CSV table of C-alpha atoms and ligand atoms in Angstrom, one decimal:
chain,number,residue,atom,x,y,z
A,1,MET,CA,-47.2,72.5,8.8
A,2,GLU,CA,-44.4,71.4,6.5
A,3,VAL,CA,-45.2,68.2,4.5
A,4,VAL,CA,-42.2,66.4,2.9
A,5,THR,CA,-42.4,63.3,0.8
A,6,LEU,CA,-39.4,60.9,0.7
A,7,ALA,CA,-38.5,57.7,-1.0
A,8,ASP,CA,-39.0,55.2,1.8
A,9,PRO,CA,-38.8,54.7,5.5
A,10,ALA,CA,-35.0,54.7,5.5
A,11,GLU,CA,-34.9,58.2,3.9
A,12,ILE,CA,-37.6,59.4,6.3
A,13,GLY,CA,-35.4,58.1,9.2
A,14,SER,CA,-32.3,59.8,7.9
A,15,VAL,CA,-34.0,63.2,7.5
A,16,ALA,CA,-35.5,63.0,10.9
A,17,ALA,CA,-32.2,61.9,12.4
A,18,ASP,CA,-30.4,64.8,10.8
A,19,SER,CA,-32.8,67.2,12.5
A,20,ILE,CA,-32.3,65.5,15.9
A,21,VAL,CA,-28.5,65.7,15.4
A,22,ASP,CA,-28.8,69.4,14.6
A,23,LEU,CA,-30.8,70.0,17.7
A,24,LEU,CA,-28.3,68.1,19.9
A,25,VAL,CA,-25.4,70.1,18.4
A,26,ARG,CA,-27.2,73.3,19.3
A,27,LYS,CA,-28.5,72.0,22.6
A,28,PRO,CA,-26.7,68.9,23.9
A,29,ASP,CA,-29.1,68.6,26.9
A,30,ALA,CA,-32.2,68.7,24.7
A,31,VAL,CA,-35.3,66.9,25.8
A,32,LEU,CA,-36.7,64.4,23.2
A,33,GLY,CA,-40.2,62.9,23.0
A,34,LEU,CA,-40.0,59.3,21.9
A,35,ALA,CA,-42.7,57.3,20.1
A,36,THR,CA,-42.8,53.5,19.9
A,37,GLY,CA,-44.4,51.4,17.1
A,38,SER,CA,-43.0,50.6,13.7
A,39,SER,CA,-42.9,54.2,12.2
A,40,PRO,CA,-39.9,55.6,14.2
A,41,LEU,CA,-37.7,52.5,14.0
A,42,ALA,CA,-35.7,53.9,11.0
A,43,ILE,CA,-35.1,57.1,12.9
A,44,TYR,CA,-33.7,55.2,15.9
A,45,ASP,CA,-31.5,53.0,13.6
A,46,ALA,CA,-30.2,56.2,11.9
A,47,LEU,CA,-29.4,57.8,15.2
A,48,ALA,CA,-27.7,54.7,16.6
A,49,ALA,CA,-25.5,54.7,13.4
A,50,ARG,CA,-24.6,58.3,14.0
A,51,VAL,CA,-23.7,57.7,17.6
A,52,ASP,CA,-21.5,54.7,16.5
A,53,ALA,CA,-19.8,57.1,13.9
A,54,GLY,CA,-19.1,59.6,16.8
A,55,SER,CA,-21.2,62.3,15.1
A,56,VAL,CA,-23.6,62.8,18.0
A,57,SER,CA,-24.0,62.0,21.6
A,58,PHE,CA,-27.1,61.7,23.9
A,59,ALA,CA,-25.0,61.7,27.1
A,60,GLN,CA,-26.6,65.0,28.2
A,61,ALA,CA,-30.0,64.5,26.6
A,62,ARG,CA,-33.2,63.3,28.3
A,63,GLY,CA,-36.2,61.6,26.8
A,64,PHE,CA,-39.9,61.0,27.6
A,65,THR,CA,-41.9,58.3,25.9
A,66,LEU,CA,-45.4,59.0,24.7
A,67,ASP,CA,-47.4,56.2,26.1
A,68,GLU,CA,-47.6,52.8,27.8
A,69,TYR,CA,-50.0,49.9,28.0
A,70,VAL,CA,-51.7,49.5,31.3
A,71,GLY,CA,-51.1,46.2,33.1
A,72,LEU,CA,-48.4,44.6,31.0
A,73,PRO,CA,-46.0,43.0,33.4
A,74,ALA,CA,-42.5,44.4,33.7
A,75,ASP,CA,-40.9,41.6,31.8
A,76,HIS,CA,-43.4,41.6,28.9
A,77,PRO,CA,-41.6,42.1,25.6
A,78,GLU,CA,-44.3,44.4,24.2
A,79,ARG,CA,-44.4,46.7,27.1
A,80,TYR,CA,-43.5,50.0,25.5
A,81,ARG,CA,-40.7,50.7,28.1
A,82,THR,CA,-39.1,47.5,27.2
A,83,VAL,CA,-39.5,48.2,23.4
A,84,ILE,CA,-38.0,51.7,23.5
A,85,ASP,CA,-35.1,50.3,25.7
A,86,ASN,CA,-34.4,47.6,23.0
A,87,VAL,CA,-34.9,49.6,19.9
A,88,PHE,CA,-33.2,52.8,20.9
A,89,VAL,CA,-32.0,53.5,24.4
A,90,ALA,CA,-29.7,50.5,24.6
A,91,LYS,CA,-28.2,51.5,21.2
A,92,VAL,CA,-27.2,55.0,22.1
A,93,ASP,CA,-25.5,56.7,25.1
A,94,PHE,CA,-28.1,58.1,27.2
A,95,ALA,CA,-27.1,58.5,30.9
A,96,PRO,CA,-28.8,56.0,33.2
A,97,GLY,CA,-32.3,57.1,34.1
A,98,ALA,CA,-32.4,59.8,31.4
A,99,VAL,CA,-35.4,58.3,29.6
A,100,GLN,CA,-38.7,58.2,31.5
A,101,SER,CA,-42.0,56.5,30.6
A,102,PRO,CA,-45.5,56.5,32.0
A,103,ASP,CA,-45.9,53.8,34.6
A,104,GLY,CA,-48.5,51.4,33.2
A,105,LEU,CA,-48.4,49.3,36.5
A,106,ALA,CA,-49.0,52.3,38.8
A,107,GLN,CA,-51.6,51.7,41.6
A,108,ASP,CA,-52.7,55.3,41.6
A,109,ILE,CA,-53.0,56.1,37.9
A,110,PRO,CA,-54.1,59.7,38.2
A,111,ALA,CA,-51.2,60.4,40.5
A,112,ALA,CA,-48.7,58.7,38.1
A,113,CYS,CA,-50.1,60.7,35.2
A,114,ALA,CA,-49.8,64.0,37.1
A,115,ALA,CA,-46.2,63.0,38.1
A,116,TYR,CA,-45.3,62.4,34.5
A,117,GLU,CA,-46.7,65.7,33.4
A,118,GLN,CA,-44.6,67.3,36.3
A,119,ALA,CA,-41.5,65.5,35.2
A,120,ILE,CA,-41.8,66.8,31.7
A,121,GLN,CA,-42.3,70.3,33.0
A,122,ASP,CA,-39.4,70.0,35.4
A,123,ALA,CA,-37.1,68.9,32.5
A,124,GLY,CA,-38.0,72.3,30.8
A,125,GLY,CA,-40.5,70.8,28.3
A,126,ILE,CA,-40.0,68.7,25.2
A,127,ASP,CA,-37.8,70.2,22.6
A,128,LEU,CA,-38.5,67.8,19.8
A,129,GLN,CA,-41.3,65.2,19.8
A,130,ILE,CA,-41.2,62.2,17.4
A,131,LEU,CA,-44.7,61.0,16.4
A,132,GLY,CA,-46.3,58.2,14.4
A,133,ILE,CA,-50.0,58.2,13.5
A,134,GLY,CA,-52.6,55.5,13.9
A,135,THR,CA,-54.9,54.5,11.0
A,136,ASP,CA,-57.7,56.1,13.1
A,137,GLY,CA,-55.9,59.4,13.4
A,138,HIS,CA,-54.6,58.9,16.9
A,139,ILE,CA,-51.2,60.4,17.9
A,140,ALA,CA,-49.8,58.8,21.1
A,141,PHE,CA,-52.9,56.9,22.2
A,142,ASN,CA,-55.2,59.9,21.9
A,143,GLU,CA,-58.1,58.0,20.2
A,144,PRO,CA,-61.0,59.7,18.3
A,145,GLY,CA,-63.1,61.7,20.7
A,146,SER,CA,-60.0,62.7,22.8
A,147,SER,CA,-60.1,66.2,24.3
A,148,LEU,CA,-57.9,68.4,22.1
A,149,ALA,CA,-56.6,70.0,25.3
A,150,SER,CA,-56.0,66.7,27.1
A,151,ARG,CA,-53.0,65.9,29.4
A,152,THR,CA,-51.4,62.6,30.3
A,153,ARG,CA,-54.2,60.2,31.4
A,154,ILE,CA,-55.6,56.8,31.0
A,155,LYS,CA,-57.4,56.0,27.7
A,156,THR,CA,-59.3,53.0,26.3
A,157,LEU,CA,-57.9,51.8,23.1
A,158,THR,CA,-60.3,51.5,20.1
A,159,ARG,CA,-60.9,48.1,18.6
A,160,GLN,CA,-59.1,49.4,15.4
A,161,THR,CA,-56.0,50.2,17.3
A,162,ARG,CA,-56.1,46.8,19.0
A,163,ILE,CA,-56.5,45.1,15.6
A,164,ASP,CA,-53.6,47.3,14.2
A,165,ASN,CA,-51.3,46.4,17.2
A,166,ALA,CA,-52.2,42.6,17.3
A,167,ARG,CA,-49.3,42.1,15.0
A,168,PHE,CA,-47.0,42.7,17.9
A,169,PHE,CA,-49.0,40.2,20.0
A,170,GLY,CA,-48.8,37.2,17.8
A,171,GLY,CA,-51.9,38.3,15.8
A,172,ASP,CA,-54.1,37.9,18.9
A,173,ILE,CA,-56.3,41.0,19.4
A,174,ASP,CA,-57.3,39.7,22.9
A,175,ALA,CA,-53.7,39.7,24.0
A,176,VAL,CA,-53.5,43.5,23.2
A,177,PRO,CA,-54.3,45.5,26.4
A,178,THR,CA,-57.6,47.5,26.4
A,179,HIS,CA,-56.1,50.5,28.2
A,180,CYS,CA,-53.0,52.7,28.1
A,181,LEU,CA,-51.5,55.7,29.7
A,182,THR,CA,-50.8,58.4,27.1
A,183,GLN,CA,-49.5,61.9,26.9
A,184,GLY,CA,-52.5,64.2,26.0
A,185,LEU,CA,-52.9,66.3,22.9
A,186,GLY,CA,-52.3,69.3,25.1
A,187,THR,CA,-49.0,67.7,26.3
A,188,ILE,CA,-47.9,67.0,22.8
A,189,MET,CA,-48.9,70.5,21.6
A,190,ALA,CA,-46.5,71.9,24.2
A,191,ALA,CA,-43.5,70.4,22.6
A,192,ARG,CA,-41.4,72.9,20.6
A,193,HIS,CA,-41.0,70.9,17.4
A,194,LEU,CA,-43.0,67.9,16.2
A,195,ILE,CA,-41.8,65.4,13.6
A,196,LEU,CA,-44.6,63.1,12.6
A,197,VAL,CA,-43.6,60.1,10.3
A,198,ALA,CA,-45.9,57.9,8.4
A,199,SER,CA,-45.5,55.3,5.6
A,200,GLY,CA,-47.7,52.9,3.8
A,201,ARG,CA,-51.2,53.0,2.3
A,202,SER,CA,-52.9,52.2,5.5
A,203,LYS,CA,-51.9,55.7,6.8
A,204,ALA,CA,-53.1,57.7,3.8
A,205,GLU,CA,-56.6,58.5,5.1
A,206,ALA,CA,-55.3,59.6,8.5
A,207,VAL,CA,-52.6,61.7,6.9
A,208,HIS,CA,-55.1,63.3,4.6
A,209,HIS,CA,-57.2,64.4,7.6
A,210,LEU,CA,-54.1,65.4,9.5
A,211,VAL,CA,-52.9,67.8,6.8
A,212,GLU,CA,-56.0,68.9,5.0
A,213,GLY,CA,-59.0,68.0,7.1
A,214,PRO,CA,-60.9,70.2,9.4
A,215,VAL,CA,-59.6,70.2,13.0
A,216,SER,CA,-61.8,67.7,14.8
A,217,ALA,CA,-61.6,65.4,17.8
A,218,MET,CA,-62.7,62.6,15.5
A,219,TRP,CA,-59.3,62.8,13.8
A,220,PRO,CA,-57.1,63.7,16.9
A,221,ALA,CA,-53.9,64.4,14.9
A,222,THR,CA,-55.7,67.4,13.3
A,223,ILE,CA,-54.9,69.4,16.4
A,224,LEU,CA,-51.4,69.7,15.0
A,225,GLN,CA,-52.7,72.2,12.5
A,226,HIS,CA,-52.6,74.7,15.4
A,227,HIS,CA,-48.9,74.0,16.2
A,228,PRO,CA,-46.3,76.5,14.9
A,229,HIS,CA,-43.6,74.0,14.0
A,230,VAL,CA,-44.7,70.6,12.6
A,231,THR,CA,-42.9,68.5,10.1
A,232,VAL,CA,-44.7,65.6,8.5
A,233,LEU,CA,-42.4,63.1,6.7
A,234,LEU,CA,-44.1,60.7,4.4
A,235,ASP,CA,-43.5,58.1,1.7
A,236,ASP,CA,-45.6,58.3,-1.5
A,237,ALA,CA,-48.1,55.7,-0.3
A,238,ALA,CA,-49.0,57.6,2.9
A,239,ALA,CA,-49.1,60.8,0.9
A,240,ARG,CA,-51.4,59.5,-1.9
A,241,ARG,CA,-54.6,61.2,-0.7
A,242,LEU,CA,-53.1,64.7,-0.3
A,243,GLN,CA,-54.8,67.2,-2.6
A,244,LEU,CA,-52.0,69.7,-2.6
A,245,ILE,CA,-49.2,67.1,-2.9
A,246,ASP,CA,-47.6,68.9,-5.9
A,247,TYR,CA,-47.5,72.2,-3.9
A,248,TYR,CA,-45.8,70.5,-0.9
A,249,ARG,CA,-43.2,68.8,-3.2
A,250,GLU,CA,-42.4,72.1,-5.0
A,251,THR,CA,-42.1,73.9,-1.7
A,252,TYR,CA,-39.7,71.4,-0.3
A,253,ARG,CA,-37.6,71.3,-3.5
A,254,ALA,CA,-37.2,75.1,-3.4
A,255,LYS,CA,-36.1,75.2,0.2
A,256,PRO,CA,-32.5,76.2,0.9
A,257,ASP,CA,-30.4,73.4,2.4
A,258,TRP,CA,-29.4,75.5,5.4
A,259,GLN,CA,-32.9,75.8,6.5
A,260,GLY,CA,-33.4,72.2,7.7
A,261,ILE,CA,-36.9,70.9,8.6
B,301,F6R,C1,-46.7,54.7,19.9
B,301,F6R,C2,-47.8,55.8,19.5
B,301,F6R,C3,-48.7,55.5,18.5
B,301,F6R,C4,-48.1,55.0,17.2
B,301,F6R,C5,-49.2,54.8,16.1
B,301,F6R,C6,-48.7,54.2,14.8
B,301,F6R,O1,-45.9,55.2,21.0
B,301,F6R,O2,-47.8,56.8,20.1
B,301,F6R,O3,-49.5,56.6,18.2
B,301,F6R,O4,-47.2,55.9,16.7
B,301,F6R,O5,-50.1,53.8,16.6
B,301,F6R,O6,-48.0,52.9,15.0
B,301,F6R,P1,-47.1,52.3,14.0
B,301,F6R,O7,-45.9,53.2,13.8
B,301,F6R,O8,-46.7,51.0,14.6
B,301,F6R,O9,-47.9,52.2,12.8
């Protein structure tokens, strides 16, 4: 796991975007895993700027989002499908239909989850997955206690996650759905490169467990310690509880530029 501390979310977004551009130059039809929430917004802004500047194209790329609330109507502004369309897909040049999401309105939820797994597999798997992390250590919506081998399925959101996400629902926790469809930890672990981004003090405890804690379903993100290519991009506030922070900084400083993340 490579841990990199950067000045602020904008720099985090820029470094992550560079890596995605490098991937698309090597592999224009790459498959990207897309997170929603606040953390990746700077990445999407940086990528949109690079598309506007003509330095990258998503015309042959495909995308799969991580998760979706169950039961939010199709026109709800906080439906993750709507959010990712607004914050990213509409700002770049994906082909129509190139980005898929779990169907939070499916009648047959197990069938919809199985179909989503199949679609990812049929696309050749995810080359690069963008991740945020919840204050309770979730990645996607794999809440504490999730199977470390889980695949796309329905999950119940913890009260903590509903409190954290109430800011998107006018501060009303009761307006936050209780359930979601989410890629599983096993699904995420199958992606070839994972970039997890986190900023702010509220993420410091989860980041500490992710990087330096024992692997445990109580802190689901810790499963990433078993992945061969994980990059964790943090601001100082999110990194403040890391015991080996000086070592991570020294390692990144000494890295040759050509190596990337
Ligand atoms: C969203 C997702 C979640 C968020 C996490 C952090 O698709 O998968 O795991 O990444 O809840 O959310 P923010 O970035 O809003 O703090």
